[in-house]
């Protein structure tokens, strides 16, 4: 939590991929089965299957649920061998057709609350540095961005943050080839490009006071054709040394080689 708060305050994002359900829990947003599915697909799939069973109901012959899906009011939580009772003496209470919807709701509620202590500990650590109550007036998406950076690296965002050096400008043909090559990349590949030039996979939050900038500098040599050269980067200074490629195809090919 303290580390999260430092990243938040200094606008220095952490290179972490944390599921949205954690951010929702920290800010107090409602968590549903779809959120849990992103973190525990097997659990969500199992609950969906049980809901289909409940919707179908018993067969015409009235076969007890215990003969189709033997269940009691208990469940195993993540990483734990022992079961947790969902109601007093739950391990000795058989789930019936009538009580199956209650069982499903209790399972989902237990799953949502299983990390409550850890979430409270993280929130407490953040409040050692940040104003108390701040998280409860933020959205989960904004908190994730403030702590871990913006997850979607778009060409437009990169262009907004870019300055030019060495005789280059936004209208230079080689610069246009750079942006064209980046547009053809997948979001994952653009994250690799960002890591190549800055050492990070996400852009910092673009709020007031953000000082993150990318510098694109001309990188040519009189002794060799620019199309034979690879781009170079100085990650400490977010600087890209970019050759004057003669076509988008050469630019894209050399950029792919460099970022991988």
PDB file of C-alpha atoms in Angstrom:
ATOM      1  CA  UNK A   1       0.000   0.000   0.000  1.00  0.00           C
ATOM      2  CA  UNK A   2       2.800   2.436   0.833  1.00  0.00           C
ATOM      3  CA  UNK A   3       4.485   1.595  -2.487  1.00  0.00           C
ATOM      4  CA  UNK A   4       1.205   2.203  -4.331  1.00  0.00           C
ATOM      5  CA  UNK A   5       0.860   5.595  -2.627  1.00  0.00           C
ATOM      6  CA  UNK A   6       4.417   6.622  -3.549  1.00  0.00           C
ATOM      7  CA  UNK A   7       3.790   5.726  -7.201  1.00  0.00           C
ATOM      8  CA  UNK A   8       0.515   7.675  -7.040  1.00  0.00           C
ATOM      9  CA  UNK A   9       2.059  10.779  -5.474  1.00  0.00           C
ATOM     10  CA  UNK A  10       5.201  10.928  -7.625  1.00  0.00           C
ATOM     11  CA  UNK A  11       3.440   9.885 -10.861  1.00  0.00           C
ATOM     12  CA  UNK A  12       5.979   7.093 -11.289  1.00  0.00           C
ATOM     13  CA  UNK A  13       3.885   4.069 -12.321  1.00  0.00           C
ATOM     14  CA  UNK A  14       4.698   0.589 -11.134  1.00  0.00           C
ATOM     15  CA  UNK A  15       5.202  -2.100 -13.769  1.00  0.00           C
ATOM     16  CA  UNK A  16       2.396  -4.292 -12.419  1.00  0.00           C
ATOM     17  CA  UNK A  17      -0.593  -5.981 -14.027  1.00  0.00           C
ATOM     18  CA  UNK A  18      -3.217  -6.204 -11.290  1.00  0.00           C
ATOM     19  CA  UNK A  19      -6.753  -7.383 -11.945  1.00  0.00           C
ATOM     20  CA  UNK A  20      -9.492  -4.754 -12.005  1.00  0.00           C
ATOM     21  CA  UNK A  21     -11.277  -6.489  -9.104  1.00  0.00           C
ATOM     22  CA  UNK A  22      -8.483  -5.369  -6.751  1.00  0.00           C
ATOM     23  CA  UNK A  23      -8.855  -1.719  -7.754  1.00  0.00           C
ATOM     24  CA  UNK A  24     -12.636  -1.961  -7.400  1.00  0.00           C
ATOM     25  CA  UNK A  25     -12.238  -3.374  -3.901  1.00  0.00           C
ATOM     26  CA  UNK A  26      -9.828  -0.579  -2.905  1.00  0.00           C
ATOM     27  CA  UNK A  27     -12.213   2.209  -3.978  1.00  0.00           C
ATOM     28  CA  UNK A  28     -15.366   0.458  -2.765  1.00  0.00           C
ATOM     29  CA  UNK A  29     -16.967  -0.158  -6.162  1.00  0.00           C
ATOM     30  CA  UNK A  30     -19.425  -3.014  -6.481  1.00  0.00           C
ATOM     31  CA  UNK A  31     -17.852  -6.298  -7.577  1.00  0.00           C
ATOM     32  CA  UNK A  32     -19.848  -8.834  -9.577  1.00  0.00           C
ATOM     33  CA  UNK A  33     -19.283 -12.301 -11.005  1.00  0.00           C
ATOM     34  CA  UNK A  34     -17.906 -10.891 -14.263  1.00  0.00           C
ATOM     35  CA  UNK A  35     -15.163  -9.115 -12.282  1.00  0.00           C
ATOM     36  CA  UNK A  36     -14.338 -12.301 -10.384  1.00  0.00           C
ATOM     37  CA  UNK A  37     -14.146 -14.191 -13.671  1.00  0.00           C
ATOM     38  CA  UNK A  38     -11.177 -12.103 -14.739  1.00  0.00           C
ATOM     39  CA  UNK A  39      -9.282 -13.291 -11.667  1.00  0.00           C
ATOM     40  CA  UNK A  40     -10.706 -16.813 -11.181  1.00  0.00           C
ATOM     41  CA  UNK A  41     -12.195 -18.139 -14.396  1.00  0.00           C
ATOM     42  CA  UNK A  42     -12.822 -21.623 -13.003  1.00  0.00           C
ATOM     43  CA  UNK A  43     -14.941 -20.260 -10.129  1.00  0.00           C
ATOM     44  CA  UNK A  44     -17.022 -18.037 -12.419  1.00  0.00           C
ATOM     45  CA  UNK A  45     -17.569 -20.904 -14.850  1.00  0.00           C
ATOM     46  CA  UNK A  46     -18.690 -23.153 -11.993  1.00  0.00           C
ATOM     47  CA  UNK A  47     -21.175 -20.565 -10.720  1.00  0.00           C
ATOM     48  CA  UNK A  48     -22.571 -20.082 -14.231  1.00  0.00           C
ATOM     49  CA  UNK A  49     -23.066 -23.830 -14.506  1.00  0.00           C
ATOM     50  CA  UNK A  50     -24.879 -23.944 -11.154  1.00  0.00           C
ATOM     51  CA  UNK A  51     -27.149 -21.094 -12.216  1.00  0.00           C
ATOM     52  CA  UNK A  52     -28.095 -23.039 -15.345  1.00  0.00           C
ATOM     53  CA  UNK A  53     -28.885 -26.054 -13.155  1.00  0.00           C
ATOM     54  CA  UNK A  54     -31.026 -23.847 -10.896  1.00  0.00           C
ATOM     55  CA  UNK A  55     -32.866 -22.352 -13.886  1.00  0.00           C
ATOM     56  CA  UNK A  56     -33.549 -25.819 -15.296  1.00  0.00           C
ATOM     57  CA  UNK A  57     -34.935 -27.098 -12.007  1.00  0.00           C
ATOM     58  CA  UNK A  58     -35.655 -30.699 -11.091  1.00  0.00           C
ATOM     59  CA  UNK A  59     -36.696 -33.341 -13.620  1.00  0.00           C
ATOM     60  CA  UNK A  60     -40.286 -34.516 -13.825  1.00  0.00           C
ATOM     61  CA  UNK A  61     -39.473 -37.516 -11.654  1.00  0.00           C
ATOM     62  CA  UNK A  62     -38.394 -35.152  -8.841  1.00  0.00           C
ATOM     63  CA  UNK A  63     -34.812 -36.381  -8.543  1.00  0.00           C
ATOM     64  CA  UNK A  64     -33.180 -34.690  -5.513  1.00  0.00           C
ATOM     65  CA  UNK A  65     -30.419 -32.222  -6.281  1.00  0.00           C
ATOM     66  CA  UNK A  66     -28.050 -34.219  -4.070  1.00  0.00           C
ATOM     67  CA  UNK A  67     -28.176 -37.067  -6.602  1.00  0.00           C
ATOM     68  CA  UNK A  68     -27.236 -34.755  -9.498  1.00  0.00           C
ATOM     69  CA  UNK A  69     -24.889 -32.276  -7.780  1.00  0.00           C
ATOM     70  CA  UNK A  70     -24.096 -33.278  -4.192  1.00  0.00           C
ATOM     71  CA  UNK A  71     -23.440 -30.037  -2.298  1.00  0.00           C
ATOM     72  CA  UNK A  72     -23.387 -28.754   1.262  1.00  0.00           C
ATOM     73  CA  UNK A  73     -23.226 -25.137   2.475  1.00  0.00           C
ATOM     74  CA  UNK A  74     -19.423 -24.899   2.348  1.00  0.00           C
ATOM     75  CA  UNK A  75     -16.793 -24.029  -0.238  1.00  0.00           C
ATOM     76  CA  UNK A  76     -13.031 -23.942  -0.678  1.00  0.00           C
ATOM     77  CA  UNK A  77     -11.456 -20.507  -1.126  1.00  0.00           C
ATOM     78  CA  UNK A  78      -8.373 -19.635  -3.165  1.00  0.00           C
ATOM     79  CA  UNK A  79      -5.186 -21.373  -2.089  1.00  0.00           C
ATOM     80  CA  UNK A  80      -6.758 -22.971   0.956  1.00  0.00           C
ATOM     81  CA  UNK A  81      -7.152 -26.679   1.621  1.00  0.00           C
ATOM     82  CA  UNK A  82      -9.779 -26.313   4.341  1.00  0.00           C
ATOM     83  CA  UNK A  83     -13.375 -25.505   3.445  1.00  0.00           C
ATOM     84  CA  UNK A  84     -15.299 -22.488   4.709  1.00  0.00           C
ATOM     85  CA  UNK A  85     -18.834 -22.867   5.974  1.00  0.00           C
ATOM     86  CA  UNK A  86     -21.270 -20.520   4.262  1.00  0.00           C
ATOM     87  CA  UNK A  87     -23.693 -20.609   7.185  1.00  0.00           C
ATOM     88  CA  UNK A  88     -23.552 -22.070  10.705  1.00  0.00           C
ATOM     89  CA  UNK A  89     -23.059 -25.847  10.565  1.00  0.00           C
ATOM     90  CA  UNK A  90     -23.063 -25.502   6.786  1.00  0.00           C
ATOM     91  CA  UNK A  91     -20.982 -28.607   6.121  1.00  0.00           C
ATOM     92  CA  UNK A  92     -23.839 -30.678   7.527  1.00  0.00           C
ATOM     93  CA  UNK A  93     -26.620 -28.921   5.594  1.00  0.00           C
ATOM     94  CA  UNK A  94     -27.376 -30.417   2.195  1.00  0.00           C
ATOM     95  CA  UNK A  95     -28.201 -28.008  -0.645  1.00  0.00           C
ATOM     96  CA  UNK A  96     -31.622 -28.699  -2.141  1.00  0.00           C
ATOM     97  CA  UNK A  97     -33.384 -27.415  -5.218  1.00  0.00           C
ATOM     98  CA  UNK A  98     -35.120 -24.840  -3.040  1.00  0.00           C
ATOM     99  CA  UNK A  99     -31.899 -23.601  -1.400  1.00  0.00           C
ATOM    100  CA  UNK A 100     -29.636 -23.736  -4.486  1.00  0.00           C
ATOM    101  CA  UNK A 101     -30.116 -20.002  -5.342  1.00  0.00           C
ATOM    102  CA  UNK A 102     -29.174 -19.117  -1.740  1.00  0.00           C
ATOM    103  CA  UNK A 103     -26.093 -21.349  -1.973  1.00  0.00           C
ATOM    104  CA  UNK A 104     -24.997 -19.647  -5.201  1.00  0.00           C
ATOM    105  CA  UNK A 105     -25.409 -16.155  -3.702  1.00  0.00           C
ATOM    106  CA  UNK A 106     -23.467 -17.157  -0.570  1.00  0.00           C
ATOM    107  CA  UNK A 107     -20.635 -18.593  -2.680  1.00  0.00           C
ATOM    108  CA  UNK A 108     -20.309 -15.375  -4.690  1.00  0.00           C
ATOM    109  CA  UNK A 109     -20.423 -13.232  -1.539  1.00  0.00           C
ATOM    110  CA  UNK A 110     -17.750 -15.383   0.117  1.00  0.00           C
ATOM    111  CA  UNK A 111     -15.526 -15.155  -2.944  1.00  0.00           C
ATOM    112  CA  UNK A 112     -15.853 -11.374  -3.085  1.00  0.00           C
ATOM    113  CA  UNK A 113     -14.972 -10.978   0.593  1.00  0.00           C
ATOM    114  CA  UNK A 114     -12.148 -13.530   0.806  1.00  0.00           C
ATOM    115  CA  UNK A 115      -9.436 -10.874   0.267  1.00  0.00           C
ATOM    116  CA  UNK A 116     -11.033  -8.275   2.534  1.00  0.00           C
ATOM    117  CA  UNK A 117      -8.165  -8.260   5.059  1.00  0.00           C
ATOM    118  CA  UNK A 118      -5.532  -7.863   2.346  1.00  0.00           C
ATOM    119  CA  UNK A 119      -7.460  -5.029   0.696  1.00  0.00           C
ATOM    120  CA  UNK A 120      -7.832  -3.226   4.017  1.00  0.00           C
ATOM    121  CA  UNK A 121      -4.099  -3.614   4.637  1.00  0.00           C
ATOM    122  CA  UNK A 122      -3.243  -2.129   1.212  1.00  0.00           C
ATOM    123  CA  UNK A 123      -5.693   0.740   1.750  1.00  0.00           C
ATOM    124  CA  UNK A 124      -4.195   1.395   5.192  1.00  0.00           C
ATOM    125  CA  UNK A 125      -0.705   1.560   3.712  1.00  0.00           C
ATOM    126  CA  UNK A 126      -1.851   4.039   1.080  1.00  0.00           C
ATOM    127  CA  UNK A 127      -3.467   6.236   3.733  1.00  0.00           C
ATOM    128  CA  UNK A 128      -0.122   6.563   5.486  1.00  0.00           C
ATOM    129  CA  UNK A 129       0.832   8.911   2.640  1.00  0.00           C
ATOM    130  CA  UNK A 130      -2.394   9.936   0.897  1.00  0.00           C
ATOM    131  CA  UNK A 131      -5.315  11.842   2.454  1.00  0.00           C
ATOM    132  CA  UNK A 132      -7.682   9.504   4.273  1.00  0.00           C
ATOM    133  CA  UNK A 133     -10.814   8.863   2.287  1.00  0.00           C
ATOM    134  CA  UNK A 134      -9.270   9.826  -1.067  1.00  0.00           C
ATOM    135  CA  UNK A 135      -9.717   6.361  -2.550  1.00  0.00           C
ATOM    136  CA  UNK A 136     -13.439   6.336  -1.865  1.00  0.00           C
ATOM    137  CA  UNK A 137     -14.015   9.303  -4.191  1.00  0.00           C
ATOM    138  CA  UNK A 138     -12.023   7.790  -7.083  1.00  0.00           C
ATOM    139  CA  UNK A 139     -12.977   5.268  -9.734  1.00  0.00           C
ATOM    140  CA  UNK A 140     -11.178   1.945  -9.975  1.00  0.00           C
ATOM    141  CA  UNK A 141      -9.914   2.803 -13.477  1.00  0.00           C
ATOM    142  CA  UNK A 142      -8.449   6.137 -12.341  1.00  0.00           C
ATOM    143  CA  UNK A 143      -6.726   4.566  -9.339  1.00  0.00           C
ATOM    144  CA  UNK A 144      -5.155   1.902 -11.542  1.00  0.00           C
ATOM    145  CA  UNK A 145      -3.911   4.608 -13.912  1.00  0.00           C
ATOM    146  CA  UNK A 146      -2.459   6.698 -11.084  1.00  0.00           C
ATOM    147  CA  UNK A 147      -0.594   3.716  -9.588  1.00  0.00           C
ATOM    148  CA  UNK A 148       0.344   1.616 -12.622  1.00  0.00           C
ATOM    149  CA  UNK A 149       0.027   4.021 -15.540  1.00  0.00           C
ATOM    150  CA  UNK A 150      -2.268   4.109 -18.535  1.00  0.00           C
ATOM    151  CA  UNK A 151      -2.768   0.553 -19.817  1.00  0.00           C
ATOM    152  CA  UNK A 152      -3.566   1.511 -23.414  1.00  0.00           C
ATOM    153  CA  UNK A 153      -0.594   2.985 -25.270  1.00  0.00           C
ATOM    154  CA  UNK A 154      -2.060   4.780 -28.275  1.00  0.00           C
ATOM    155  CA  UNK A 155      -0.223   6.593 -31.053  1.00  0.00           C
ATOM    156  CA  UNK A 156      -2.122   9.770 -30.213  1.00  0.00           C
ATOM    157  CA  UNK A 157      -0.872   9.712 -26.627  1.00  0.00           C
ATOM    158  CA  UNK A 158       2.687   9.069 -27.775  1.00  0.00           C
ATOM    159  CA  UNK A 159       2.503  11.959 -30.240  1.00  0.00           C
ATOM    160  CA  UNK A 160       1.246  14.348 -27.531  1.00  0.00           C
ATOM    161  CA  UNK A 161       4.267  13.506 -25.377  1.00  0.00           C
ATOM    162  CA  UNK A 162       6.898  13.713 -28.126  1.00  0.00           C
ATOM    163  CA  UNK A 163       9.448  16.447 -28.756  1.00  0.00           C
ATOM    164  CA  UNK A 164      11.851  16.517 -31.713  1.00  0.00           C
ATOM    165  CA  UNK A 165      15.578  17.163 -31.972  1.00  0.00           C
ATOM    166  CA  UNK A 166      18.388  17.129 -34.506  1.00  0.00           C
ATOM    167  CA  UNK A 167      16.466  18.821 -37.285  1.00  0.00           C
ATOM    168  CA  UNK A 168      13.370  16.637 -37.059  1.00  0.00           C
ATOM    169  CA  UNK A 169       9.804  17.901 -36.765  1.00  0.00           C
ATOM    170  CA  UNK A 170       6.359  16.344 -36.716  1.00  0.00           C
ATOM    171  CA  UNK A 171       6.142  16.833 -40.484  1.00  0.00           C
ATOM    172  CA  UNK A 172       9.466  15.126 -41.309  1.00  0.00           C
ATOM    173  CA  UNK A 173       8.896  12.124 -43.626  1.00  0.00           C
ATOM    174  CA  UNK A 174      10.818   9.744 -41.361  1.00  0.00           C
ATOM    175  CA  UNK A 175       8.723  10.852 -38.370  1.00  0.00           C
ATOM    176  CA  UNK A 176       5.531  10.223 -40.351  1.00  0.00           C
ATOM    177  CA  UNK A 177       6.864   6.723 -41.114  1.00  0.00           C
ATOM    178  CA  UNK A 178       7.430   6.181 -37.382  1.00  0.00           C
ATOM    179  CA  UNK A 179       3.836   7.016 -36.485  1.00  0.00           C
ATOM    180  CA  UNK A 180       2.503   4.968 -39.390  1.00  0.00           C
ATOM    181  CA  UNK A 181       4.533   1.947 -38.257  1.00  0.00           C
ATOM    182  CA  UNK A 182       3.277   2.347 -34.691  1.00  0.00           C
ATOM    183  CA  UNK A 183      -0.345   2.548 -35.869  1.00  0.00           C
ATOM    184  CA  UNK A 184       0.091  -0.832 -37.551  1.00  0.00           C
ATOM    185  CA  UNK A 185       1.348  -2.372 -34.303  1.00  0.00           C
ATOM    186  CA  UNK A 186      -0.844  -4.108 -31.765  1.00  0.00           C
ATOM    187  CA  UNK A 187      -1.339  -2.491 -28.316  1.00  0.00           C
ATOM    188  CA  UNK A 188       1.058  -5.089 -26.892  1.00  0.00           C
ATOM    189  CA  UNK A 189       3.715  -4.169 -29.455  1.00  0.00           C
ATOM    190  CA  UNK A 190       3.301  -0.464 -28.680  1.00  0.00           C
ATOM    191  CA  UNK A 191       3.921  -1.335 -25.028  1.00  0.00           C
ATOM    192  CA  UNK A 192       7.140  -3.043 -26.143  1.00  0.00           C
ATOM    193  CA  UNK A 193       8.078   0.115 -28.060  1.00  0.00           C
ATOM    194  CA  UNK A 194       7.495   2.189 -24.944  1.00  0.00           C
ATOM    195  CA  UNK A 195       9.648  -0.219 -22.932  1.00  0.00           C
ATOM    196  CA  UNK A 196      12.373   0.049 -25.587  1.00  0.00           C
ATOM    197  CA  UNK A 197      12.578   3.840 -25.339  1.00  0.00           C
ATOM    198  CA  UNK A 198      11.782   4.357 -21.640  1.00  0.00           C
ATOM    199  CA  UNK A 199      12.104   1.081 -19.717  1.00  0.00           C
ATOM    200  CA  UNK A 200       8.377   1.089 -18.840  1.00  0.00           C
ATOM    201  CA  UNK A 201       5.398  -0.618 -20.466  1.00  0.00           C
ATOM    202  CA  UNK A 202       2.767   1.962 -19.476  1.00  0.00           C
ATOM    203  CA  UNK A 203       2.531   5.698 -19.794  1.00  0.00           C
ATOM    204  CA  UNK A 204       2.292   7.688 -16.562  1.00  0.00           C
ATOM    205  CA  UNK A 205      -0.952   9.447 -15.718  1.00  0.00           C
ATOM    206  CA  UNK A 206      -1.168  12.629 -17.776  1.00  0.00           C
ATOM    207  CA  UNK A 207      -2.351  14.800 -14.939  1.00  0.00           C
ATOM    208  CA  UNK A 208      -1.108  18.181 -13.851  1.00  0.00           C
ATOM    209  CA  UNK A 209       2.617  18.180 -13.170  1.00  0.00           C
ATOM    210  CA  UNK A 210       3.455  15.212 -15.361  1.00  0.00           C
ATOM    211  CA  UNK A 211       6.963  15.684 -16.751  1.00  0.00           C
ATOM    212  CA  UNK A 212       7.215  12.559 -18.908  1.00  0.00           C
ATOM    213  CA  UNK A 213       8.396  13.392 -22.432  1.00  0.00           C
ATOM    214  CA  UNK A 214       9.702  11.400 -25.384  1.00  0.00           C
ATOM    215  CA  UNK A 215      12.478  12.843 -27.521  1.00  0.00           C
ATOM    216  CA  UNK A 216      12.869  11.706 -31.142  1.00  0.00           C
ATOM    217  CA  UNK A 217      16.292  12.608 -32.512  1.00  0.00           C
ATOM    218  CA  UNK A 218      17.722  12.235 -35.993  1.00  0.00           C
ATOM    219  CA  UNK A 219      20.146   9.293 -36.215  1.00  0.00           C
ATOM    220  CA  UNK A 220      22.020   9.181 -39.541  1.00  0.00           C
ATOM    221  CA  UNK A 221      25.522   8.414 -40.718  1.00  0.00           C
ATOM    222  CA  UNK A 222      27.267   9.565 -43.866  1.00  0.00           C
ATOM    223  CA  UNK A 223      28.899   6.151 -44.259  1.00  0.00           C
ATOM    224  CA  UNK A 224      25.772   4.013 -44.491  1.00  0.00           C
ATOM    225  CA  UNK A 225      22.275   4.092 -45.899  1.00  0.00           C
ATOM    226  CA  UNK A 226      19.712   4.957 -43.189  1.00  0.00           C
ATOM    227  CA  UNK A 227      17.595   1.985 -44.296  1.00  0.00           C
ATOM    228  CA  UNK A 228      20.316  -0.380 -43.053  1.00  0.00           C
ATOM    229  CA  UNK A 229      20.384   1.084 -39.549  1.00  0.00           C
ATOM    230  CA  UNK A 230      18.354   0.140 -36.505  1.00  0.00           C
ATOM    231  CA  UNK A 231      16.830   2.763 -34.224  1.00  0.00           C
ATOM    232  CA  UNK A 232      18.576   3.230 -30.888  1.00  0.00           C
ATOM    233  CA  UNK A 233      17.222   4.353 -27.532  1.00  0.00           C
ATOM    234  CA  UNK A 234      18.399   5.872 -24.254  1.00  0.00           C
ATOM    235  CA  UNK A 235      15.794   4.661 -21.796  1.00  0.00           C
ATOM    236  CA  UNK A 236      17.037   6.910 -18.970  1.00  0.00           C
ATOM    237  CA  UNK A 237      16.191  10.003 -21.030  1.00  0.00           C
ATOM    238  CA  UNK A 238      13.223   8.569 -23.016  1.00  0.00           C
ATOM    239  CA  UNK A 239      15.184   9.349 -26.174  1.00  0.00           C
ATOM    240  CA  UNK A 240      14.733   7.596 -29.524  1.00  0.00           C
ATOM    241  CA  UNK A 241      17.462   8.025 -32.144  1.00  0.00           C
ATOM    242  CA  UNK A 242      15.595   7.533 -35.385  1.00  0.00           C
ATOM    243  CA  UNK A 243      17.227   7.062 -38.830  1.00  0.00           C
ATOM    244  CA  UNK A 244      15.843   8.874 -41.875  1.00  0.00           C
ATOM    245  CA  UNK A 245      14.182   5.822 -43.393  1.00  0.00           C
ATOM    246  CA  UNK A 246      13.082   6.173 -47.004  1.00  0.00           C
ATOM    247  CA  UNK A 247       9.786   4.306 -46.661  1.00  0.00           C
ATOM    248  CA  UNK A 248       7.210   3.162 -44.136  1.00  0.00           C
ATOM    249  CA  UNK A 249       8.112  -0.466 -44.917  1.00  0.00           C
ATOM    250  CA  UNK A 250      11.765  -0.009 -43.925  1.00  0.00           C
ATOM    251  CA  UNK A 251      10.735   1.939 -40.826  1.00  0.00           C
ATOM    252  CA  UNK A 252       8.268  -0.749 -39.717  1.00  0.00           C
ATOM    253  CA  UNK A 253      10.718  -3.599 -40.303  1.00  0.00           C
ATOM    254  CA  UNK A 254      13.567  -1.951 -38.378  1.00  0.00           C
ATOM    255  CA  UNK A 255      11.261  -0.872 -35.537  1.00  0.00           C
ATOM    256  CA  UNK A 256       9.906  -4.390 -35.117  1.00  0.00           C
ATOM    257  CA  UNK A 257      13.458  -5.744 -34.902  1.00  0.00           C
ATOM    258  CA  UNK A 258      14.448  -3.116 -32.324  1.00  0.00           C
ATOM    259  CA  UNK A 259      11.498  -3.498 -29.944  1.00  0.00           C
ATOM    260  CA  UNK A 260      11.697  -7.290 -29.873  1.00  0.00           C
TER     261      UNK A 260
END
